[in-house]
Coordinates of C-alpha atoms in Angstrom, one line a residue:
M1441 CA 44.5 165.8 261.0
A1442 CA 45.0 167.0 257.4
F1443 CA 46.7 170.1 258.8
L1444 CA 49.0 168.0 261.0
I1445 CA 50.1 165.8 258.1
D1446 CA 50.7 168.8 256.0
F1447 CA 52.7 170.4 258.8
I1448 CA 54.9 167.4 259.2
L1449 CA 55.5 166.8 255.5
H1450 CA 56.3 170.5 254.9
I1451 CA 57.7 171.3 258.3
D1452 CA 60.7 173.1 256.7
A1453 CA 58.4 175.6 255.0
H1454 CA 56.3 176.1 258.1
I1455 CA 59.3 176.8 260.3
A1456 CA 60.7 179.1 257.6
N1457 CA 57.4 181.1 257.8
L1458 CA 57.7 181.2 261.6
V1459 CA 61.2 182.5 261.3
Q1460 CA 60.1 185.2 258.8
S1461 CA 57.2 186.2 260.9
F1462 CA 58.5 185.9 264.5
G1463 CA 62.3 185.9 264.3
L1464 CA 63.8 185.0 267.7
W1465 CA 60.3 184.2 269.1
T1466 CA 60.6 181.0 267.0
Y1467 CA 62.6 179.6 269.9
L1468 CA 59.7 180.0 272.3
I1469 CA 57.1 178.7 269.8
L1470 CA 59.1 175.5 269.1
F1471 CA 59.9 175.2 272.8
A1472 CA 56.1 175.1 273.4
V1473 CA 55.5 172.5 270.7
I1474 CA 58.1 170.1 272.2
F1475 CA 57.0 170.8 275.8
I1476 CA 53.4 170.1 275.0
E1477 CA 54.3 167.0 272.9
T1478 CA 56.3 165.6 275.9
G1479 CA 54.4 167.0 278.8
A1480 CA 50.7 166.8 277.8
V1481 CA 49.7 163.1 278.0
I1482 CA 47.0 163.7 275.4
M1483 CA 49.3 165.2 272.7
P1484 CA 51.6 162.3 271.6
F1485 CA 50.9 163.0 267.9
L1486 CA 52.7 166.4 267.7
P1487 CA 55.9 166.3 265.6
G1488 CA 59.1 165.8 267.6
D1489 CA 62.1 164.3 265.8
S1490 CA 61.3 165.8 262.4
L1491 CA 60.8 169.3 264.0
L1492 CA 64.3 169.1 265.6
F1493 CA 65.8 168.1 262.3
A1494 CA 64.0 170.9 260.4
A1495 CA 64.9 173.5 263.0
G1496 CA 68.6 172.5 262.8
A1497 CA 68.4 172.8 259.0
I1498 CA 66.7 176.2 259.1
A1499 CA 69.4 177.5 261.5
A1500 CA 72.0 176.9 258.8
T1501 CA 70.1 178.9 256.1
P1502 CA 70.6 182.6 255.3
A1503 CA 67.1 183.2 256.6
G1504 CA 67.9 181.6 259.9
L1505 CA 71.3 183.3 260.3
N1506 CA 69.8 186.7 259.4
A1507 CA 67.1 186.2 262.1
G1508 CA 69.9 185.5 264.6
L1509 CA 69.0 181.8 265.1
N1510 CA 71.6 179.4 266.2
H1511 CA 71.5 175.6 266.2
W1512 CA 73.2 175.3 269.6
V1513 CA 70.5 177.5 271.1
F1514 CA 67.9 175.4 269.4
M1515 CA 69.5 172.3 270.9
F1516 CA 69.3 173.7 274.5
V1517 CA 65.8 175.0 273.9
F1518 CA 64.7 171.5 272.9
F1519 CA 66.7 169.9 275.7
F1520 CA 65.0 172.0 278.4
A1521 CA 61.6 171.6 276.8
A1522 CA 62.0 167.8 276.8
V1523 CA 63.2 167.6 280.4
L1524 CA 60.5 170.0 281.7
G1525 CA 57.8 168.2 279.7
D1526 CA 59.0 164.8 281.0
S1527 CA 58.8 166.1 284.6
L1528 CA 55.3 167.5 284.1
N1529 CA 54.2 164.2 282.5
F1530 CA 55.8 162.2 285.4
W1531 CA 54.0 164.3 288.1
I1532 CA 50.7 164.1 286.2
G1533 CA 51.0 160.3 286.4
R1534 CA 52.1 160.4 290.0
T1535 CA 49.3 162.6 291.3
G1536 CA 46.3 161.6 289.1
G1537 CA 47.3 159.0 286.5
Y1538 CA 44.5 156.5 287.1
Q1539 CA 41.8 159.2 287.4
L1540 CA 42.8 160.6 284.0
I1541 CA 42.7 157.2 282.3
R1542 CA 39.2 156.6 283.7
H1543 CA 38.0 160.2 282.9
P1544 CA 35.1 160.1 280.3
M1545 CA 36.6 162.9 278.2
I1546 CA 40.4 162.8 278.8
G1547 CA 40.4 159.0 278.8
R1548 CA 39.5 159.1 275.1
F1549 CA 42.8 160.6 274.2
I1550 CA 44.9 158.2 276.4
K1551 CA 44.7 155.0 274.4
E1552 CA 44.8 151.8 276.6
E1553 CA 47.1 150.0 274.1
H1554 CA 49.6 152.9 274.3
I1555 CA 49.6 152.7 278.1
R1556 CA 50.0 148.9 278.0
E1557 CA 52.9 149.2 275.5
A1558 CA 54.6 151.8 277.7
E1559 CA 54.0 149.7 280.9
G1560 CA 55.5 146.6 279.2
F1561 CA 58.4 148.7 277.8
F1562 CA 59.1 150.2 281.2
E1563 CA 58.8 146.9 283.2
K1564 CA 61.1 145.1 280.7
R1565 CA 63.9 147.8 280.6
G1566 CA 63.5 149.7 283.8
A1567 CA 65.3 153.0 284.0
V1568 CA 66.9 152.5 280.6
A1569 CA 63.4 152.7 279.1
I1570 CA 63.3 156.4 279.9
I1571 CA 66.4 156.9 277.6
I1572 CA 65.3 154.6 274.8
A1573 CA 61.7 155.9 274.8
R1574 CA 62.9 159.4 274.0
Y1575 CA 63.7 158.2 270.5
M1576 CA 60.3 156.5 270.1
P1577 CA 57.3 158.8 269.3
I1578 CA 54.1 158.1 271.3
V1579 CA 55.9 155.8 273.7
R1580 CA 58.0 158.8 274.9
T1581 CA 54.8 160.5 275.9
F1582 CA 53.5 157.6 278.0
V1583 CA 56.7 156.3 279.7
P1584 CA 57.0 159.3 282.0
F1585 CA 53.3 159.0 282.8
V1586 CA 53.7 155.3 283.6
A1587 CA 56.8 156.0 285.6
G1588 CA 54.8 158.4 287.7
I1589 CA 52.0 155.9 288.2
S1590 CA 54.4 153.2 289.2
Q1591 CA 55.9 155.4 292.0
F1592 CA 59.4 155.2 290.3
P1593 CA 61.8 157.5 292.2
Y1594 CA 61.8 161.0 290.7
S1595 CA 65.5 161.5 291.2
R1596 CA 66.3 158.5 289.1
F1597 CA 63.7 159.4 286.5
L1598 CA 65.1 162.9 286.2
K1599 CA 68.7 161.7 285.8
N1600 CA 67.7 159.4 282.9
S1601 CA 65.4 162.1 281.4
V1602 CA 68.3 164.6 281.3
I1603 CA 70.6 162.1 279.5
A1604 CA 67.9 161.2 277.0
A1605 CA 66.9 164.8 276.3
F1606 CA 70.5 165.9 275.8
T1607 CA 71.5 163.2 273.4
W1608 CA 68.2 163.4 271.5
S1609 CA 68.3 167.2 271.0
L1610 CA 72.0 167.1 270.1
I1611 CA 71.7 164.3 267.5
A1612 CA 68.4 165.4 265.9
T1613 CA 69.2 169.1 265.7
G1614 CA 72.8 168.5 264.8
A1615 CA 71.8 166.2 262.0
G1616 CA 69.5 168.8 260.6
Y1617 CA 72.2 171.5 260.8
L1618 CA 74.8 169.3 259.1
F1619 CA 72.8 167.5 256.5
G1620 CA 69.5 169.4 256.1
N1621 CA 70.8 171.8 253.5
I1622 CA 72.6 169.3 251.2
P1623 CA 71.0 169.8 247.7
F1624 CA 69.7 166.2 247.6
V1625 CA 68.2 166.5 251.1
K1626 CA 66.6 169.9 250.3
A1627 CA 65.1 168.5 247.0
H1628 CA 63.6 165.5 248.8
F1629 CA 62.9 167.1 252.2
S1630 CA 59.3 166.0 252.5
I1631 CA 60.2 162.4 251.7
I1632 CA 63.1 162.4 254.2
I1633 CA 60.9 163.9 256.9
L1634 CA 58.3 161.3 256.2
G1635 CA 61.1 158.6 256.4
I1636 CA 62.3 159.9 259.7
A1637 CA 58.7 159.8 261.1
L1638 CA 58.2 156.3 259.8
V1639 CA 61.5 154.9 261.1
T1640 CA 61.0 156.4 264.5
L1641 CA 57.4 155.2 264.7
L1642 CA 58.3 151.7 263.5
P1643 CA 59.3 150.3 267.0
T1644 CA 56.2 151.7 268.5
I1645 CA 54.0 150.2 265.7
I1646 CA 55.7 146.8 266.1
G1647 CA 55.3 146.9 269.9
I1648 CA 51.6 147.7 269.6
I1649 CA 51.0 144.9 267.1
R1650 CA 53.0 142.5 269.3
S1651 CA 51.1 143.5 272.4
A1652 CA 47.7 143.1 270.6
M1653 CA 48.8 139.6 269.3
I1654 CA 49.8 138.5 272.9
S1655 CA 46.6 139.9 274.3
R1656 CA 44.5 138.0 271.7
R1657 CA 46.5 134.8 272.3
Q1658 CA 45.9 135.1 276.0
K1659 CA 42.1 135.6 275.5
K1660 CA 42.0 132.4 273.3
L1661 CA 43.9 130.4 275.9
S1662 CA 41.5 131.6 278.7
K1663 CA 38.5 130.5 276.7
K1664 CA 39.8 126.9 276.4

């Protein structure tokens, strides 16, 4: 966990090291991170938004340019990683969702409150939830899973997943490319990355707290 926090806070330095060590292979490495964060139901804690922002920023630096990195390529790499990850997650939910939740080992990583939050979010907003969830860490990992469990039509899911992934990768990577190397941003990069993480996590945290409060209230009413 300490390594993960350090990775998120100093993600610019870590990506710079990747670029220096692996050059164009950085595309594949970051593709894998986003694909796993989106597609593996038990990995919702991997960095998403902050990684896209940092990758966009690195693409605008001399090191990124010398390595042949391009922010447009990054955008499409993240786009395909998100769509493919969403689809994998959907089919995991469709083919074995409940078995995974009840599994003694895997079930430990799939928190019941996260599933409840995603279910409520999906039921309330329907197909639009797929687009909105893309901008919400943790929830974006569980909404495709819940969509698969609920037998939501895959064609509709894929259409919304494509829209969500395209806008997400364009905005987050583009913002990093345009603003990530401004002197003030560079000087306070760790704070800004932490701010991005907190802001994107805020709706999820509020939703989980609200869900817990409603559940507690219902339990009190059932006891009366």
